[in-house]
Amino acid sequence: MADAVSAEEELEEPPEVMTTEEPPEVMTTTDGPPEAATTEEQEKLEELPAPPCSYAWPPAVSARYERMNKLAEGMFGDVHRAWDRDTKRLVAVKRLSGRAEGGFLKTDLHDLAREAMSLGACRGHPSVVKLIATHADTRRGDGDCFLVTAYAGPINLRRYLSVRRHEGRPFAEAEVRSAMRQLLAGAKRVHKAGVLHRDMVPENVVVDQRESGKMAYRICGFALSEPAAARAAGKDDGLVALASASPYRAPEVFLGAMDYDGGVDTWALGCIMAELLAGEYRPFFGADESATAFEKVMRLAGTRGIFEWPGLQRLAGPDLVARLREKGGAAEYAGCLRQVFPEEVLSEDGYEVLSGLLETNPERRLTAKAALRKPWFRRRRFGFRGCCFAP
């Protein structure tokens, strides 16, 4: 029975991402870092080298990894592309700052262990970055920690959205479907491993181009992850306030739920899907002068689901529920997602996925596994008697 389930789940994965091979550019056996890829799209993705860093890596790290350009920077530290002198491959080295400096939050070995264990639990899936090694600077008590992963690409999804918008190249529905298939497949693996990511934002999606010309999307940034079992217990782990950036925060988290599940990740992926379709650089539910992010959620995604959710009364109480009903009146009850994304932009099958991910009732929201089973993701197979669709 277990073998049958595994085979069935394999069918849900996109054929173009079902490989565990490293990207071509990291398989070189030369003595130094490889030259940058020369395809036109890859050149657009590559960034100029960042200015020299103001800090040095500890000897144990710098002896093995040759630091190159900065790829990203977040609240806990920064990420550099680097050349692994031992394996002759490109890698990504993430530094977790041991001191609260330069806008970073203080981290320690516990934070390193949390992220490393989450990545390790998801090891082997092509839509999740691959953990290679960890290092800790033990020369001082507040030393930096380092996570080394396989190099997954030169740019994150936020910057790729900016590039596409600047060039006037909106995402076609087929491109959005390919991106969401990969991200949902990665999220499915994360949740199956018993992990909640809790920070599914474009900045935590790495984008790269394959030799085929198709784009690869991989989930990274597990700094706020935690075991799903711990979250089901509803305990505050000290990171609840940081988890799920406001424009990607699920309605139940806005309302103070502590016992949420993987639905907070699939909601965030629904936000990413909306951004890809809209072709905008800014978050789909981003706050502005006229409304907060939660007010935008109610107006666009609708209030029907959240009002029908049994947990609303428990969390909000009668007074807040009354105020929510006053703000989310009849005009906003059903939402207006279909008006924002009409059929000429998103097919009926695609809208079924989008509206299912952005379902405000967490009990009815699509899981990653359920979303991948929707007709939008089914692959067409041709035969002598016509065609059929297979998951």
C-alpha positions as a LaTeX table, in Angstrom:
\begin{tabular}{lrrr}
\hline
Residue & $x$ (\AA) & $y$ (\AA) & $z$ (\AA) \\
\hline
Met1 & 0.00 & 0.00 & 0.00 \\
Ala2 & 2.81 & 2.40 & 0.84 \\
Asp3 & 4.37 & 1.85 & $-2.59$ \\
Ala4 & 1.05 & 2.59 & $-4.27$ \\
Val5 & 0.69 & 5.85 & $-2.40$ \\
Ser6 & 4.22 & 6.90 & $-3.29$ \\
Ala7 & 3.62 & 6.17 & $-6.97$ \\
Glu8 & 0.38 & 8.15 & $-6.91$ \\
Glu9 & 2.08 & 11.11 & $-5.29$ \\
Glu10 & 4.86 & 11.02 & $-7.87$ \\
Leu11 & 2.28 & 11.70 & $-10.58$ \\
Glu12 & 1.46 & 15.01 & $-8.98$ \\
Glu13 & 4.97 & 16.35 & $-9.43$ \\
Pro14 & 5.86 & 18.29 & $-12.57$ \\
Pro15 & 8.01 & 16.25 & $-14.95$ \\
Glu16 & 10.36 & 19.16 & $-15.52$ \\
Val17 & 11.33 & 19.39 & $-11.84$ \\
Met18 & 11.57 & 15.71 & $-10.99$ \\
Thr19 & 15.35 & 15.59 & $-11.03$ \\
Thr20 & 17.94 & 15.68 & $-8.30$ \\
Glu21 & 20.77 & 16.75 & $-10.57$ \\
Glu22 & 22.63 & 19.95 & $-9.84$ \\
Pro23 & 22.25 & 22.87 & $-12.28$ \\
Pro24 & 24.70 & 22.55 & $-15.17$ \\
Glu25 & 26.83 & 25.49 & $-14.11$ \\
Val26 & 27.72 & 23.89 & $-10.74$ \\
Met27 & 28.91 & 20.58 & $-12.14$ \\
Thr28 & 32.18 & 21.96 & $-13.49$ \\
Thr29 & 35.47 & 20.47 & $-12.33$ \\
Thr30 & 37.65 & 23.48 & $-13.01$ \\
Asp31 & 39.97 & 24.79 & $-10.32$ \\
Gly32 & 38.19 & 28.13 & $-9.94$ \\
Pro33 & 34.68 & 29.57 & $-9.97$ \\
Pro34 & 32.88 & 29.03 & $-13.29$ \\
Glu35 & 32.10 & 31.85 & $-15.64$ \\
Ala36 & 28.57 & 33.23 & $-15.56$ \\
Ala37 & 26.01 & 31.64 & $-17.87$ \\
Thr38 & 25.72 & 33.36 & $-21.21$ \\
Thr39 & 22.09 & 32.86 & $-22.19$ \\
Glu40 & 20.12 & 36.07 & $-22.64$ \\
Glu41 & 17.64 & 35.30 & $-19.87$ \\
Gln42 & 20.41 & 34.26 & $-17.46$ \\
Glu43 & 22.29 & 37.48 & $-18.11$ \\
Lys44 & 19.16 & 39.40 & $-17.14$ \\
Leu45 & 18.94 & 37.46 & $-13.89$ \\
Glu46 & 22.57 & 37.87 & $-12.90$ \\
Glu47 & 23.27 & 40.79 & $-10.59$ \\
Leu48 & 26.31 & 43.00 & $-10.30$ \\
Pro49 & 28.70 & 42.01 & $-7.49$ \\
Ala50 & 27.85 & 43.62 & $-4.18$ \\
Pro51 & 30.30 & 45.98 & $-2.47$ \\
Pro52 & 32.87 & 44.27 & $-0.21$ \\
Cys53 & 31.44 & 43.08 & 3.10 \\
Ser54 & 32.39 & 44.84 & 6.29 \\
Tyr55 & 32.95 & 41.54 & 8.13 \\
Ala56 & 35.12 & 38.49 & 7.57 \\
Trp57 & 34.00 & 34.89 & 7.56 \\
Pro58 & 35.71 & 32.75 & 10.20 \\
Pro59 & 38.79 & 30.83 & 9.00 \\
Ala60 & 37.02 & 27.45 & 8.90 \\
Val61 & 34.44 & 28.87 & 6.47 \\
Ser62 & 36.64 & 31.12 & 4.35 \\
Ala63 & 39.22 & 28.36 & 3.91 \\
Arg64 & 36.70 & 26.19 & 2.09 \\
Tyr65 & 34.35 & 28.72 & 0.48 \\
Glu66 & 35.45 & 31.61 & $-1.72$ \\
Arg67 & 32.92 & 34.38 & $-1.19$ \\
Met68 & 31.45 & 35.94 & $-4.34$ \\
Asn69 & 28.51 & 38.30 & $-4.85$ \\
Lys70 & 25.72 & 38.89 & $-2.34$ \\
Leu71 & 22.46 & 37.22 & $-3.34$ \\
Ala72 & 20.07 & 38.37 & $-0.63$ \\
Glu73 & 19.70 & 39.96 & 2.79 \\
Gly74 & 16.99 & 39.42 & 5.39 \\
Met75 & 16.20 & 40.07 & 9.03 \\
Phe76 & 18.52 & 37.32 & 10.29 \\
Gly77 & 21.52 & 37.70 & 8.00 \\
Asp78 & 22.67 & 37.64 & 4.40 \\
Val79 & 23.35 & 35.13 & 1.63 \\
His80 & 26.35 & 35.05 & $-0.68$ \\
Arg81 & 27.16 & 32.97 & $-3.68$ \\
Ala82 & 30.41 & 31.13 & $-3.06$ \\
Trp83 & 32.78 & 28.64 & $-4.64$ \\
Asp84 & 33.28 & 25.39 & $-2.73$ \\
Arg85 & 36.98 & 24.65 & $-3.17$ \\
Asp86 & 36.58 & 21.03 & $-2.01$ \\
Thr87 & 33.75 & 19.93 & $-4.32$ \\
Lys88 & 34.43 & 22.45 & $-7.11$ \\
Arg89 & 30.83 & 23.63 & $-7.11$ \\
Leu90 & 28.90 & 26.82 & $-6.62$ \\
Val91 & 27.03 & 27.03 & $-3.33$ \\
Ala92 & 25.01 & 29.58 & $-1.40$ \\
Val93 & 26.32 & 30.50 & 2.05 \\
Lys94 & 23.82 & 32.03 & 4.46 \\
Arg95 & 25.23 & 33.82 & 7.49 \\
Leu96 & 23.03 & 33.98 & 10.58 \\
Ser97 & 24.24 & 37.00 & 12.51 \\
Gly98 & 25.25 & 36.16 & 16.07 \\
Arg99 & 24.96 & 39.81 & 17.04 \\
Ala100 & 22.16 & 42.33 & 16.58 \\
Glu101 & 23.98 & 44.57 & 14.15 \\
Gly102 & 23.43 & 46.12 & 10.75 \\
Gly103 & 19.67 & 45.71 & 11.02 \\
Phe104 & 19.93 & 41.96 & 11.67 \\
Leu105 & 18.26 & 40.14 & 14.54 \\
Lys106 & 20.47 & 38.21 & 16.95 \\
Thr107 & 20.66 & 34.49 & 16.24 \\
Asp108 & 22.29 & 31.54 & 17.97 \\
Leu109 & 22.82 & 27.81 & 17.60 \\
His110 & 19.14 & 27.17 & 18.29 \\
Asp111 & 18.20 & 29.21 & 15.21 \\
Leu112 & 20.81 & 27.38 & 13.14 \\
Ala113 & 19.47 & 24.02 & 14.30 \\
Arg114 & 15.85 & 24.94 & 13.55 \\
Glu115 & 16.58 & 25.97 & 9.97 \\
Ala116 & 19.00 & 23.11 & 9.33 \\
Met117 & 16.58 & 20.49 & 10.67 \\
Ser118 & 13.74 & 21.86 & 8.54 \\
Leu119 & 15.89 & 21.83 & 5.42 \\
Gly120 & 17.20 & 18.38 & 6.26 \\
Ala121 & 13.67 & 17.03 & 6.64 \\
Cys122 & 12.86 & 18.22 & 3.11 \\
Arg123 & 16.12 & 17.01 & 1.57 \\
Gly124 & 15.90 & 15.61 & $-1.93$ \\
His125 & 12.95 & 17.57 & $-3.28$ \\
Pro126 & 13.81 & 19.60 & $-6.39$ \\
Ser127 & 11.63 & 22.55 & $-5.36$ \\
Val128 & 13.35 & 23.04 & $-1.99$ \\
Val129 & 16.96 & 24.22 & $-1.74$ \\
Lys130 & 19.35 & 21.46 & $-0.76$ \\
Leu131 & 21.23 & 21.66 & 2.56 \\
Ile132 & 24.92 & 20.80 & 2.24 \\
Ala133 & 26.63 & 21.78 & 5.49 \\
Thr134 & 26.47 & 23.93 & 8.63 \\
His135 & 29.22 & 25.85 & 10.39 \\
Ala136 & 29.33 & 27.77 & 13.66 \\
Asp137 & 31.91 & 30.35 & 14.70 \\
Thr138 & 32.81 & 29.03 & 18.14 \\
Arg139 & 35.61 & 31.53 & 18.77 \\
Arg140 & 33.15 & 33.68 & 20.74 \\
Gly141 & 29.82 & 33.17 & 22.45 \\
Asp142 & 27.90 & 35.41 & 20.05 \\
Gly143 & 29.60 & 34.11 & 16.91 \\
Asp144 & 27.90 & 33.88 & 13.54 \\
Cys145 & 26.40 & 30.64 & 12.21 \\
Phe146 & 26.47 & 29.53 & 8.58 \\
Leu147 & 24.18 & 27.39 & 6.43 \\
Val148 & 25.54 & 26.12 & 3.13 \\
Thr149 & 23.06 & 25.06 & 0.45 \\
Ala150 & 23.34 & 24.09 & $-3.19$ \\
Tyr151 & 23.38 & 27.16 & $-5.44$ \\
Ala152 & 19.79 & 27.44 & $-6.70$ \\
Gly153 & 19.87 & 30.63 & $-8.74$ \\
Pro154 & 21.01 & 34.25 & $-8.90$ \\
Ile155 & 17.80 & 36.07 & $-8.03$ \\
Asn156 & 14.72 & 35.80 & $-5.86$ \\
Leu157 & 11.14 & 35.95 & $-7.10$ \\
Arg158 & 10.61 & 39.52 & $-5.89$ \\
Arg159 & 13.45 & 40.80 & $-8.06$ \\
Tyr160 & 12.43 & 38.59 & $-10.95$ \\
Leu161 & 8.95 & 40.15 & $-10.81$ \\
Ser162 & 10.63 & 43.55 & $-10.96$ \\
Val163 & 12.70 & 42.53 & $-13.99$ \\
Arg164 & 9.65 & 41.22 & $-15.85$ \\
Arg165 & 7.61 & 44.32 & $-15.03$ \\
His166 & 10.43 & 46.65 & $-16.14$ \\
Glu167 & 10.70 & 44.79 & $-19.44$ \\
Gly168 & 6.94 & 44.83 & $-19.99$ \\
Arg169 & 6.72 & 41.02 & $-20.02$ \\
Pro170 & 3.67 & 39.91 & $-18.01$ \\
Phe171 & 3.40 & 36.30 & $-16.91$ \\
Ala172 & 1.28 & 34.13 & $-19.17$ \\
Glu173 & $-1.09$ & 31.73 & $-17.44$ \\
Ala174 & 1.07 & 28.76 & $-18.48$ \\
Glu175 & 4.09 & 30.36 & $-16.77$ \\
Val176 & 2.10 & 30.94 & $-13.59$ \\
Arg177 & 0.88 & 27.34 & $-13.67$ \\
Ser178 & 4.47 & 26.05 & $-13.98$ \\
Ala179 & 5.68 & 28.24 & $-11.11$ \\
Met180 & 2.77 & 27.28 & $-8.84$ \\
Arg181 & 3.14 & 23.58 & $-9.65$ \\
Gln182 & 6.73 & 23.69 & $-8.45$ \\
Leu183 & 6.02 & 25.80 & $-5.36$ \\
Leu184 & 3.02 & 23.73 & $-4.31$ \\
Ala185 & 5.02 & 20.53 & $-4.84$ \\
Gly186 & 7.73 & 21.96 & $-2.59$ \\
Ala187 & 5.17 & 23.01 & 0.02 \\
Lys188 & 3.60 & 19.56 & $-0.10$ \\
Arg189 & 6.99 & 18.03 & 0.73 \\
Val190 & 7.58 & 20.57 & 3.52 \\
His191 & 4.23 & 19.77 & 5.13 \\
Lys192 & 4.63 & 16.02 & 4.64 \\
Ala193 & 7.93 & 16.33 & 6.54 \\
Gly194 & 5.98 & 17.80 & 9.46 \\
Val195 & 7.30 & 21.35 & 8.98 \\
Leu196 & 5.55 & 24.70 & 8.69 \\
His197 & 7.55 & 27.22 & 6.66 \\
Arg198 & 5.66 & 30.32 & 7.95 \\
Asp199 & 7.45 & 32.76 & 5.65 \\
Met200 & 6.37 & 31.89 & 2.09 \\
Val201 & 7.14 & 35.21 & 0.43 \\
Pro202 & 8.71 & 36.03 & $-2.97$ \\
Glu203 & 11.99 & 36.87 & $-1.23$ \\
Asn204 & 12.16 & 33.21 & $-0.12$ \\
Val205 & 11.75 & 31.77 & $-3.61$ \\
Val206 & 14.91 & 31.39 & $-5.70$ \\
Val207 & 14.54 & 31.64 & $-9.47$ \\
Asp208 & 16.88 & 30.14 & $-12.05$ \\
Gln209 & 16.76 & 29.13 & $-15.70$ \\
Arg210 & 17.26 & 25.55 & $-16.83$ \\
Glu211 & 19.04 & 24.53 & $-20.00$ \\
Ser212 & 15.60 & 23.90 & $-21.53$ \\
Gly213 & 14.81 & 27.60 & $-21.08$ \\
Lys214 & 12.11 & 26.91 & $-18.49$ \\
Met215 & 12.31 & 28.62 & $-15.12$ \\
Ala216 & 12.96 & 26.74 & $-11.88$ \\
Tyr217 & 11.45 & 27.96 & $-8.60$ \\
Arg218 & 12.81 & 26.69 & $-5.28$ \\
Ile219 & 11.71 & 27.41 & $-1.72$ \\
Cys220 & 14.34 & 28.69 & 0.71 \\
Gly221 & 14.38 & 30.87 & 3.85 \\
Phe222 & 13.39 & 28.46 & 6.64 \\
Ala223 & 14.48 & 30.79 & 9.43 \\
Leu224 & 10.93 & 31.03 & 10.83 \\
Ser225 & 9.99 & 27.40 & 10.30 \\
Glu226 & 8.83 & 25.10 & 13.06 \\
Pro227 & 7.44 & 21.59 & 13.54 \\
Ala228 & 3.76 & 21.41 & 12.69 \\
Ala229 & 3.11 & 19.43 & 15.88 \\
Ala230 & 4.46 & 22.26 & 18.02 \\
Arg231 & 2.21 & 24.78 & 16.29 \\
Ala232 & $-0.84$ & 22.54 & 16.68 \\
Ala233 & $-0.29$ & 22.85 & 20.43 \\
Gly234 & $-0.81$ & 26.61 & 20.08 \\
Lys235 & 2.28 & 27.67 & 22.03 \\
Asp236 & 4.08 & 30.95 & 21.38 \\
Asp237 & 7.60 & 30.09 & 20.25 \\
Gly238 & 8.72 & 33.73 & 20.33 \\
Leu239 & 8.58 & 34.02 & 16.53 \\
Val240 & 4.82 & 34.15 & 16.02 \\
Ala241 & 4.90 & 37.93 & 15.70 \\
Leu242 & 7.60 & 37.69 & 13.01 \\
Ala243 & 6.11 & 34.80 & 11.06 \\
Ser244 & 4.05 & 35.48 & 7.93 \\
Ala245 & 4.77 & 39.03 & 6.77 \\
Ser246 & 1.61 & 41.15 & 6.86 \\
Pro247 & 0.73 & 41.07 & 3.12 \\
Tyr248 & 1.07 & 37.26 & 3.16 \\
Arg249 & $-0.54$ & 36.61 & 6.53 \\
Ala250 & $-3.53$ & 34.31 & 6.57 \\
Pro251 & $-6.79$ & 35.72 & 8.03 \\
Glu252 & $-6.69$ & 33.40 & 11.05 \\
Val253 & $-3.22$ & 34.68 & 11.94 \\
Phe254 & $-4.42$ & 38.27 & 11.66 \\
Leu255 & $-7.13$ & 37.34 & 14.17 \\
Gly256 & $-4.63$ & 35.87 & 16.63 \\
Ala257 & $-4.86$ & 32.12 & 16.02 \\
Met258 & $-1.98$ & 30.22 & 17.59 \\
Asp259 & $-2.93$ & 26.66 & 16.56 \\
Tyr260 & $-2.78$ & 27.19 & 12.79 \\
Asp261 & $-1.51$ & 24.60 & 10.31 \\
Gly262 & $-0.06$ & 24.37 & 6.79 \\
Gly263 & $-2.91$ & 26.53 & 5.54 \\
Val264 & $-0.86$ & 29.60 & 6.44 \\
Asp265 & 1.70 & 28.51 & 3.83 \\
Thr266 & $-0.83$ & 27.74 & 1.11 \\
Trp267 & $-2.53$ & 31.09 & 1.73 \\
Ala268 & 0.83 & 32.80 & 1.19 \\
Leu269 & 1.33 & 30.81 & $-2.01$ \\
Gly270 & $-2.09$ & 32.05 & $-3.14$ \\
Cys271 & $-0.83$ & 35.59 & $-2.56$ \\
Ile272 & 2.23 & 34.82 & $-4.69$ \\
Met273 & 0.03 & 33.38 & $-7.44$ \\
Ala274 & $-2.04$ & 36.58 & $-7.46$ \\
Glu275 & 1.14 & 38.66 & $-7.73$ \\
Leu276 & 2.37 & 36.64 & $-10.69$ \\
Leu277 & $-0.95$ & 37.09 & $-12.46$ \\
Ala278 & $-1.10$ & 40.79 & $-11.67$ \\
Gly279 & 2.49 & 41.27 & $-12.81$ \\
Glu280 & 3.15 & 43.85 & $-10.13$ \\
Tyr281 & 6.30 & 44.27 & $-8.06$ \\
Arg282 & 4.33 & 44.98 & $-4.88$ \\
Pro283 & 2.43 & 42.50 & $-2.67$ \\
Phe284 & $-1.13$ & 41.77 & $-3.78$ \\
Phe285 & $-2.54$ & 42.47 & $-0.30$ \\
Gly286 & $-0.05$ & 45.21 & 0.50 \\
Ala287 & $-1.33$ & 47.95 & 2.80 \\
Asp288 & $-1.76$ & 51.45 & 1.40 \\
Glu289 & $-3.11$ & 54.79 & 2.56 \\
Ser290 & $-6.71$ & 53.69 & 2.15 \\
Ala291 & $-6.64$ & 50.24 & 3.74 \\
Thr292 & $-4.64$ & 47.87 & 5.89 \\
Ala293 & $-3.56$ & 44.48 & 4.57 \\
Phe294 & $-6.37$ & 42.74 & 6.48 \\
Glu295 & $-8.95$ & 45.15 & 5.08 \\
Lys296 & $-7.70$ & 44.36 & 1.59 \\
Val297 & $-8.01$ & 40.66 & 2.32 \\
Met298 & $-11.65$ & 41.13 & 3.33 \\
Arg299 & $-12.46$ & 43.28 & 0.32 \\
Leu300 & $-10.73$ & 41.16 & $-2.32$ \\
Ala301 & $-10.94$ & 37.60 & $-0.97$ \\
Gly302 & $-14.29$ & 38.15 & 0.72 \\
Thr303 & $-15.60$ & 37.72 & 4.23 \\
Arg304 & $-17.97$ & 34.79 & 3.70 \\
Gly305 & $-15.36$ & 32.19 & 4.59 \\
Ile306 & $-14.06$ & 33.85 & 7.73 \\
Phe307 & $-17.61$ & 34.47 & 9.01 \\
Glu308 & $-18.47$ & 30.80 & 8.47 \\
Trp309 & $-15.31$ & 29.61 & 10.21 \\
Pro310 & $-16.21$ & 28.07 & 13.62 \\
Gly311 & $-13.03$ & 29.44 & 15.18 \\
Leu312 & $-13.93$ & 33.08 & 14.58 \\
Gln313 & $-16.10$ & 33.49 & 17.68 \\
Arg314 & $-13.50$ & 31.76 & 19.83 \\
Leu315 & $-10.72$ & 34.10 & 18.68 \\
Ala316 & $-12.43$ & 37.39 & 18.11 \\
Gly317 & $-15.34$ & 37.48 & 20.52 \\
Pro318 & $-18.75$ & 39.03 & 19.74 \\
Asp319 & $-17.58$ & 42.66 & 19.70 \\
Leu320 & $-14.83$ & 42.16 & 17.12 \\
Val321 & $-17.03$ & 39.88 & 15.04 \\
Ala322 & $-19.67$ & 42.62 & 14.95 \\
Arg323 & $-17.08$ & 45.17 & 13.80 \\
Leu324 & $-15.82$ & 42.77 & 11.14 \\
Arg325 & $-19.35$ & 42.26 & 9.87 \\
Glu326 & $-19.82$ & 46.01 & 9.75 \\
Lys327 & $-16.64$ & 46.48 & 7.70 \\
Gly328 & $-17.23$ & 43.44 & 5.53 \\
Gly329 & $-20.80$ & 44.08 & 4.54 \\
Ala330 & $-22.81$ & 42.62 & 1.69 \\
Ala331 & $-20.63$ & 44.26 & $-0.95$ \\
Glu332 & $-17.53$ & 42.47 & 0.34 \\
Tyr333 & $-19.16$ & 39.23 & 1.46 \\
Ala334 & $-18.26$ & 37.28 & $-1.67$ \\
Gly335 & $-15.12$ & 39.22 & $-2.55$ \\
Cys336 & $-14.07$ & 40.40 & $-6.00$ \\
Leu337 & $-11.18$ & 38.13 & $-7.02$ \\
Arg338 & $-12.95$ & 37.15 & $-10.23$ \\
Gln339 & $-13.37$ & 40.78 & $-11.21$ \\
Val340 & $-9.65$ & 41.39 & $-10.58$ \\
Phe341 & $-8.69$ & 38.31 & $-12.64$ \\
Pro342 & $-11.31$ & 37.87 & $-15.38$ \\
Glu343 & $-11.38$ & 34.80 & $-17.60$ \\
Glu344 & $-9.21$ & 36.39 & $-20.27$ \\
Val345 & $-6.47$ & 36.61 & $-17.63$ \\
Leu346 & $-7.11$ & 33.38 & $-15.71$ \\
Ser347 & $-9.08$ & 30.35 & $-16.89$ \\
Glu348 & $-11.86$ & 28.79 & $-14.84$ \\
Asp349 & $-9.55$ & 25.94 & $-13.79$ \\
Gly350 & $-6.86$ & 28.42 & $-12.75$ \\
Tyr351 & $-9.36$ & 30.50 & $-10.79$ \\
Glu352 & $-10.46$ & 27.37 & $-8.93$ \\
Val353 & $-6.91$ & 27.03 & $-7.61$ \\
Leu354 & $-6.47$ & 30.73 & $-6.81$ \\
Ser355 & $-9.77$ & 31.05 & $-4.97$ \\
Gly356 & $-9.12$ & 27.78 & $-3.14$ \\
Leu357 & $-5.73$ & 28.97 & $-1.89$ \\
Leu358 & $-7.19$ & 32.36 & $-0.92$ \\
Glu359 & $-10.14$ & 30.83 & 0.91 \\
Thr360 & $-10.55$ & 32.85 & 4.12 \\
Asn361 & $-12.02$ & 29.89 & 6.01 \\
Pro362 & $-8.89$ & 27.92 & 7.00 \\
Glu363 & $-10.89$ & 24.70 & 7.28 \\
Arg364 & $-11.90$ & 24.90 & 3.59 \\
Arg365 & $-8.62$ & 26.26 & 2.21 \\
Leu366 & $-6.80$ & 24.05 & $-0.28$ \\
Thr367 & $-3.84$ & 22.09 & 0.98 \\
Ala368 & $-0.82$ & 21.85 & $-1.30$ \\
Lys369 & $-1.67$ & 18.21 & $-2.05$ \\
Ala370 & $-5.30$ & 19.01 & $-2.87$ \\
Ala371 & $-4.33$ & 21.96 & $-5.05$ \\
Leu372 & $-1.99$ & 19.81 & $-7.15$ \\
Arg373 & $-4.88$ & 17.44 & $-7.88$ \\
Lys374 & $-6.98$ & 20.19 & $-9.46$ \\
Pro375 & $-7.64$ & 20.04 & $-13.24$ \\
Trp376 & $-5.43$ & 23.12 & $-13.82$ \\
Phe377 & $-2.34$ & 21.02 & $-13.06$ \\
Arg378 & $-3.31$ & 17.89 & $-14.94$ \\
Arg379 & $-1.01$ & 17.00 & $-17.82$ \\
Arg380 & $-2.53$ & 16.32 & $-21.22$ \\
Arg381 & $-1.69$ & 12.94 & $-22.72$ \\
Phe382 & $-2.35$ & 12.18 & $-26.37$ \\
Gly383 & $-3.19$ & 8.77 & $-27.76$ \\
Phe384 & $-4.66$ & 7.17 & $-30.85$ \\
Arg385 & $-8.20$ & 7.80 & $-29.62$ \\
Gly386 & $-7.84$ & 11.42 & $-28.69$ \\
Cys387 & $-6.54$ & 12.84 & $-25.44$ \\
Cys388 & $-7.14$ & 12.47 & $-21.78$ \\
Phe389 & $-5.92$ & 14.18 & $-18.66$ \\
Ala390 & $-3.81$ & 12.56 & $-15.97$ \\
Pro391 & $-2.71$ & 13.93 & $-12.62$ \\
\hline
\end{tabular}
